[in-house]
Coordinates of C-alpha atoms and ligand atoms in Angstrom, one line a residue:
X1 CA -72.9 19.1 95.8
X2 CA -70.1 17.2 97.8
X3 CA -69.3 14.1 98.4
X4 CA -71.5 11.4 99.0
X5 CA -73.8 13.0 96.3
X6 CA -71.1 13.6 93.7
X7 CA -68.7 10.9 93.0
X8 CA -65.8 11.6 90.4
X9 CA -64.7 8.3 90.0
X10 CA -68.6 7.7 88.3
X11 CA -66.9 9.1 84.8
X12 CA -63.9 7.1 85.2
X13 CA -65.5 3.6 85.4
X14 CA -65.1 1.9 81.9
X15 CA -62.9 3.0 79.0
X16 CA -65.4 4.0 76.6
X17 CA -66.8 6.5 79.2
X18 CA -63.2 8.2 79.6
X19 CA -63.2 8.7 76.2
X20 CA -66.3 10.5 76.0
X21 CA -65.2 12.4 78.6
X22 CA -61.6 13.3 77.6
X23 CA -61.0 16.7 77.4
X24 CA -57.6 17.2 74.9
X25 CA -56.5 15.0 72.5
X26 CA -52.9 14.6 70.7
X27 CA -53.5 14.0 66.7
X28 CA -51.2 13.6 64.0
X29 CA -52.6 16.9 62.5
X30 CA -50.8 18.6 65.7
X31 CA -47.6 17.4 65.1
X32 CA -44.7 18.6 63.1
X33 CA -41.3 16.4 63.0
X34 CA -38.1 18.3 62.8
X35 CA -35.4 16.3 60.6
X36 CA -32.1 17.3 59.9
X37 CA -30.3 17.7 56.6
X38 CA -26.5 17.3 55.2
X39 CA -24.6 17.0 52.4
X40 CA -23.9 14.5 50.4
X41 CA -25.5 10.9 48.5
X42 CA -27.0 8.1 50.9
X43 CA -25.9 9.7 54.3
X44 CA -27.6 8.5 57.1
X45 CA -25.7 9.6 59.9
X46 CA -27.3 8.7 63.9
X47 CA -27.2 11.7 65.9
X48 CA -25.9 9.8 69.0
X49 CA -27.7 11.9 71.6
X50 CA -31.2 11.7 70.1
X51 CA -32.1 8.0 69.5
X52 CA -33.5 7.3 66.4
X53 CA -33.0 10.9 64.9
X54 CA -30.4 11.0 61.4
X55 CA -28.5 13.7 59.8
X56 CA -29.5 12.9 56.4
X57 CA -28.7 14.0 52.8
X58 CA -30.9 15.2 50.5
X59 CA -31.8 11.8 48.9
X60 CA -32.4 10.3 52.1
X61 CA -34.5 12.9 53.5
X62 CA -36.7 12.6 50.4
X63 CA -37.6 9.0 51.2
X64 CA -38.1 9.6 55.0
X65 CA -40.5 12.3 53.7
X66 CA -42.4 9.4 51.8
X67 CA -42.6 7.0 55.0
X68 CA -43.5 10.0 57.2
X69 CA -46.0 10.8 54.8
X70 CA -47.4 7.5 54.9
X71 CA -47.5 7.2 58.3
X72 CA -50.0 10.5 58.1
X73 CA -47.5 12.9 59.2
X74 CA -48.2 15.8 57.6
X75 CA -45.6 18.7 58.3
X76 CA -41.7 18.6 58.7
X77 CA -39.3 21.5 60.2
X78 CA -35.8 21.2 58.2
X79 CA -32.5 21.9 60.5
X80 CA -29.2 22.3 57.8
X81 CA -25.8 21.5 58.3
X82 CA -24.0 23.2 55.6
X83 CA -20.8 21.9 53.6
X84 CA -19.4 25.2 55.0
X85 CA -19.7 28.0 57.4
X86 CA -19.0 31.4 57.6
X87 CA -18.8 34.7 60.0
X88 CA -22.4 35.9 59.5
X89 CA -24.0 32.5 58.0
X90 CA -24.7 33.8 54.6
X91 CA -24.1 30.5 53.1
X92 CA -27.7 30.1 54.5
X93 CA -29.2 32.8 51.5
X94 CA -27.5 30.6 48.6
X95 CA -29.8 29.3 46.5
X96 CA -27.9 26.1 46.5
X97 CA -27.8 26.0 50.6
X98 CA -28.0 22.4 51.7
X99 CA -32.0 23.5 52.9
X100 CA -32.9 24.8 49.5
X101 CA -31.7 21.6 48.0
X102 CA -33.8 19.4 49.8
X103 CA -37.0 21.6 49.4
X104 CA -36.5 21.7 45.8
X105 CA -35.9 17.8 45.6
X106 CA -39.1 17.6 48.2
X107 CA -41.2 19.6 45.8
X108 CA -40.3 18.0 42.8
X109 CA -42.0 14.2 43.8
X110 CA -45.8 14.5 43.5
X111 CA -46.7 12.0 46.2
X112 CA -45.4 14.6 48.5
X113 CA -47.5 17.4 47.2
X114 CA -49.6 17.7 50.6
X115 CA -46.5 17.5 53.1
X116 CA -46.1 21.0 54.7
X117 CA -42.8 22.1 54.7
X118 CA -41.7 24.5 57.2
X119 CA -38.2 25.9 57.7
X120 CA -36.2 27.0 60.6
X121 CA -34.5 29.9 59.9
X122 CA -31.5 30.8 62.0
X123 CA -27.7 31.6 61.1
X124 CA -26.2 29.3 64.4
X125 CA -25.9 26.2 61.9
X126 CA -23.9 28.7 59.1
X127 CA -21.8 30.6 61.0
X128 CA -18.3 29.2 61.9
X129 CA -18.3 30.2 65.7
X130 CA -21.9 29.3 66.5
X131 CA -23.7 32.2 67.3
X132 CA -27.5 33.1 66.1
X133 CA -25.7 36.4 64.3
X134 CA -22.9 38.3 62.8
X135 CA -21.0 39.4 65.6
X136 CA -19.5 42.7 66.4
X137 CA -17.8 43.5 69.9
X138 CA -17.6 39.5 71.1
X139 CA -21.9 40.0 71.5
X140 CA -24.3 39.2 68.3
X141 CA -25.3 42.2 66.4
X142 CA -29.0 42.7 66.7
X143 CA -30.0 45.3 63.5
X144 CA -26.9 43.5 61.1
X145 CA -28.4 40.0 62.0
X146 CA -31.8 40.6 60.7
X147 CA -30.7 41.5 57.5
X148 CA -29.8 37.9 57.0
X149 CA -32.8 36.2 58.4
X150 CA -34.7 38.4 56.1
X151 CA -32.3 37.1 53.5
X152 CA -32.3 33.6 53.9
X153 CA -36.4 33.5 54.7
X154 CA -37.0 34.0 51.1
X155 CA -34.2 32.3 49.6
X156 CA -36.2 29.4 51.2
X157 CA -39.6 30.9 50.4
X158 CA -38.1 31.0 46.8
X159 CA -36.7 27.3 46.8
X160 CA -40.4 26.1 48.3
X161 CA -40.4 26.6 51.7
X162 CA -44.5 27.0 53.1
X163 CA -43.9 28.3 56.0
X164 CA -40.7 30.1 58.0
X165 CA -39.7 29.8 61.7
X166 CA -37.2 32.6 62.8
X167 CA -35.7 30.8 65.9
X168 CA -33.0 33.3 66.4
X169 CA -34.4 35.7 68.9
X170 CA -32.8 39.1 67.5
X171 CA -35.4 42.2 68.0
X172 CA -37.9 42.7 65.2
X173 CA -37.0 39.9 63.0
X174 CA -40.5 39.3 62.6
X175 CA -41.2 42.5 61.2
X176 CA -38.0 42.6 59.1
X177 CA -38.7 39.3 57.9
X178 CA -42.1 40.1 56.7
X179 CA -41.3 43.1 54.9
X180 CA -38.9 41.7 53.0
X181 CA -41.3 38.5 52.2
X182 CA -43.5 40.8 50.9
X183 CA -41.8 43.0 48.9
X184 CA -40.6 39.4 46.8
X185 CA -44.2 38.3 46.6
X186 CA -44.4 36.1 49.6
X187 CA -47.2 37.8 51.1
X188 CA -49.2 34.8 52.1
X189 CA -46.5 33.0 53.2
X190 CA -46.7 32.9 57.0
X191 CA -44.5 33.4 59.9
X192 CA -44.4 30.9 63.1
X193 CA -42.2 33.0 65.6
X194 CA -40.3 31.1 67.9
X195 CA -41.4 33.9 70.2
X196 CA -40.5 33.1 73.6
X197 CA -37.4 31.3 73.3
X198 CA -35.3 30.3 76.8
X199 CA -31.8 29.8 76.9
X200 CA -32.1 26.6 78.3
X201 CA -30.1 23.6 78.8
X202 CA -32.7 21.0 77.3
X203 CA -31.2 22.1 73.9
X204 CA -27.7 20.3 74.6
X205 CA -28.1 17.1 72.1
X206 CA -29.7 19.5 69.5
X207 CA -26.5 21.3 69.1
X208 CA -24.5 18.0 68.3
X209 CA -27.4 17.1 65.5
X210 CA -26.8 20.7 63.9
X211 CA -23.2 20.9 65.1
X212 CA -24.4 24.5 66.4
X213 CA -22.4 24.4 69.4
X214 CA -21.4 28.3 70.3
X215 CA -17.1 28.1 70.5
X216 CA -17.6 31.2 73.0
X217 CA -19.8 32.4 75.5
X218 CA -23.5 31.6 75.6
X219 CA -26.8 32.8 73.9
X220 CA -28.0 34.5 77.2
X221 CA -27.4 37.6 75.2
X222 CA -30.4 37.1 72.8
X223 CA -32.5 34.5 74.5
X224 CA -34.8 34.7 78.0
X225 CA -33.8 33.9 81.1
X226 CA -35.6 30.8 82.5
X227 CA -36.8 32.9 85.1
X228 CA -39.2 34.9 83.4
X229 CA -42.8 34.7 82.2
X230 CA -44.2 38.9 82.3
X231 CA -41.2 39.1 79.7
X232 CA -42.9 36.0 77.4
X233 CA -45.5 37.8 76.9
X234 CA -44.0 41.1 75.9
X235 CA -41.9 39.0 73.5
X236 CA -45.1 37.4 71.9
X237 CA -47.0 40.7 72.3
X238 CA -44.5 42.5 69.6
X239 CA -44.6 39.3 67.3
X240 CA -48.0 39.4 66.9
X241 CA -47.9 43.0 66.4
X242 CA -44.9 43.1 64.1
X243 CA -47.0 40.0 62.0
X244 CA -46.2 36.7 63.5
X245 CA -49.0 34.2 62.4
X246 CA -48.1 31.5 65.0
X247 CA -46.4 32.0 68.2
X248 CA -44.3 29.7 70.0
X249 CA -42.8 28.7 73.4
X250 CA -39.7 26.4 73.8
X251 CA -38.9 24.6 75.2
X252 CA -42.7 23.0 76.2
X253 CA -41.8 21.1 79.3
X254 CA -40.7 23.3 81.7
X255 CA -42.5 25.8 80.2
X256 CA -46.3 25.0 80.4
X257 CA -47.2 27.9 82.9
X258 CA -45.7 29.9 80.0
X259 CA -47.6 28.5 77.4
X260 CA -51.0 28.3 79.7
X261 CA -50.8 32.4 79.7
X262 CA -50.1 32.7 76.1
X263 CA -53.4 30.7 75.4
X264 CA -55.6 32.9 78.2
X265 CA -54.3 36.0 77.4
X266 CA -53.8 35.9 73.7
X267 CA -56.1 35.2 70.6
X268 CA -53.7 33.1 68.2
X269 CA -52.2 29.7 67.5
X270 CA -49.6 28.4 69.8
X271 CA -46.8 26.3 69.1
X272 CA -44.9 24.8 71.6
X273 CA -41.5 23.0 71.1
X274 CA -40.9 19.3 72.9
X275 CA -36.8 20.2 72.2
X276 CA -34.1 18.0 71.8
X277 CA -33.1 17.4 75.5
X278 CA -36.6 16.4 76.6
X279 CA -37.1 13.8 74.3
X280 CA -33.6 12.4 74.5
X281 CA -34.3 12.0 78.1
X282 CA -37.5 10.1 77.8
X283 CA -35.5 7.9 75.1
X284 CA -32.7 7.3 78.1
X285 CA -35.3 6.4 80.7
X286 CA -37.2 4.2 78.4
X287 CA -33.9 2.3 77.4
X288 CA -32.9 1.5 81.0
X289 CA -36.2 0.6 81.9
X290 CA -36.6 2.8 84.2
X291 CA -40.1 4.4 82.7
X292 CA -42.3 3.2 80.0
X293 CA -41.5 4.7 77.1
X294 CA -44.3 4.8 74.7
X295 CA -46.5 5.9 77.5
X296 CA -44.4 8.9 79.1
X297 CA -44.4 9.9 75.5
X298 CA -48.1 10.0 75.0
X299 CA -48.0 11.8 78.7
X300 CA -45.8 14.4 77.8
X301 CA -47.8 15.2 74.5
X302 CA -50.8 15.3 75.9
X303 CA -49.8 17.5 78.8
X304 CA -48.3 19.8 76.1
X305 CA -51.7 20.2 74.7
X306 CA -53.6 20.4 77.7
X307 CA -50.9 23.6 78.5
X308 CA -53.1 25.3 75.8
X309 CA -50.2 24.4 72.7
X310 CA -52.4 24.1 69.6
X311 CA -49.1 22.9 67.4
X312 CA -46.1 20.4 68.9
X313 CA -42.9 20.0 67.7
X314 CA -41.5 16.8 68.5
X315 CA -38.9 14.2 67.5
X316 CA -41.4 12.0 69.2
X317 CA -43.5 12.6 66.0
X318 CA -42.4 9.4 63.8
X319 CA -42.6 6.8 66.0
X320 CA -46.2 8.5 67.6
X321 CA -47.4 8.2 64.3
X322 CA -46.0 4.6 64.0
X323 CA -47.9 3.5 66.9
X324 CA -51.1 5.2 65.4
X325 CA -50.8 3.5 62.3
X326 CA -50.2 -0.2 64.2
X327 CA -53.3 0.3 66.5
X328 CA -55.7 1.1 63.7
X329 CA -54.1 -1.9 62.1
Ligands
LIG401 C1 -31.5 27.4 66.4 C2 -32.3 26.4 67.1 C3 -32.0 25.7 68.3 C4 -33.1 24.8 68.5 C5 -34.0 25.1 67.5 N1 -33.5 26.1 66.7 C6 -30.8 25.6 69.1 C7 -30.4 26.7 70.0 O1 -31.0 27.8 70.1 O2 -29.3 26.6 70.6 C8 -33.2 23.8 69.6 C9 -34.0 22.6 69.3 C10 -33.9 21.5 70.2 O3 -33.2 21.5 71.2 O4 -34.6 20.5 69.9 N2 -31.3 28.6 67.0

């Protein structure tokens, strides 16, 4: 019935009534928070393009782990930055890696029993020019690279990693990955494939927190082109098939068409990923006044969700549960 029968703005009248009628909601057991880890004792290090984001060494990231975990934030995605590098990041498989220390200092403090740690697994923060892979013929090498990503996924698994995220974008990684899980006993651990993955410009202040930075060329190579969405969904067609538990889209933002077809075509969890550039550009706006900060960031979450996104990634995840905690105060 139209209009004057039905009236929209009926269900809009008083708060209380909006939020019985609210369709999505953003809750802390959505959110993972990525951090970053480095070497050394007490380092605390701002990453200057990502307000309020740290390189931090191990004993530091322990203790951000507690407050996170008392401000309810329950899972955390770990980002190294090794002492060294090397040509095909394979000081990413040692069992003293800078990411298997900090699990292993993680899961020895029981008061962070319940905190879910889950691990990005990629060689561009290990290898000394950049790329995601060992390179042969100035392009990465798809079949050499997996080999490590299956290498370093359960060097992690084995150091007490609960979950690994291949963010690499090399062909059949997922399957690689979980055979070689399995055959060391990791069968239930599970796999959140960063499945379609552009290579997108919103990643720029990521690459100075993980000093990742290709020195040559650019990771069009091994990651989409912006202008495709048929090709997302092949990409997270052979994840699922090759064993990928969760499936993810990143970046979220100028991606939510993208992550809208995953959720109506596809029966599994979605992750999406708020990256680096999109939050530090929220952080800029809010700083020059130009936008509100706290709310755009409760915006962009929520639109994130409504998209169809059942996980979000987000460096917004600290201070979204700070302001949680303060208005159930
Ligand atoms: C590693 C990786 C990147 C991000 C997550 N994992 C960088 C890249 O692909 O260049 C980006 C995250 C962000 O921008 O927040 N391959």
């Amino acid at each position: 019935m139209a209009f004057p029968i039905t009236r929209l703005r009926r269900l809009r009248k008083k708060e209380a009534l909006r939020a019985m009628v609210r369709e999505n909601h953003v809750s802390l057991d959505d959110l993972i928070m990525p951090l970053f880890v480095c070497p050394g004792e007490g380092v605390k290090n701002p990453i200057s393009s990502m307000p309020d984001n740290y390189q931090m060494s191990v004993d530091v990231i322990v203790e951000e782990c507690k407050e996170l975990v008392q401000l309810g934030v329950r899972s955390v995605l770990f980002f190294g930055i090794p002492e060294s590098k090397d040509e095909d990041g394979t000081v990413a498989c040692q069992h003293n890696g800078i990411v298997q220390q900090a699990l292993r200092a993680i899961r020895s403090v029981s008061e962070l029993d319940e905190l879910y740690l889950i691990v990005d697994v990629c060689n561009c923060e290990y290898t000394t020019h950049g790329h995601c892979g060992t390179i042969v013929d100035g392009d990465v090498h798809n079949d050499l690279t997996i080999e490590t990503l299956a290498a370093q996924s359960v060097s992690l698994v084995k150091s007490g990693a609960d979950m690994i995220a291949p963010s690499d974008m090399m062909d059949g990684r997922v399957g690689r990955i979980r055979e070689e899980l399995d055959l060391a006993g990791f069968s239930n651990t599970p796999i959140m494939a960063y499945s379609a993955k552009y290579a997108s410009g919103f990643y720029g202040p990521f690459r100075e927190a993980a000093e990742s930075a290709p020195s040559f060329g650019d990771r069009r190579t091994y990651q989409m082109d912006p202008a495709n969405s048929d090709e997302a969904m092949r990409e997270i067609e052979l994840d699922i098939q090759e064993g990928a538990d969760i499936v993810m889209v990143k970046p979220a933002l100028s991606y939510l068409d993208v992550i809208r077809r995953t959720k109506d075509k596809f029966n599994i969890p979605i992750a999406a990923y708020n990256v680096s550039g999109e939050y530090s550009m929220v952080k800029a706006a809010g700083k020059l006044g130009w936008i509100d900060e706290d709310r755009v960031m409760k915006e962009v979450l929520l639109s994130i969700k409504r998209a169809g996104a059942d996980i979000i990634i987000s460096y917004h995840t600290k201070h979204f549960a700070r302001l949680l905690s303060s208005s159930n105060k």
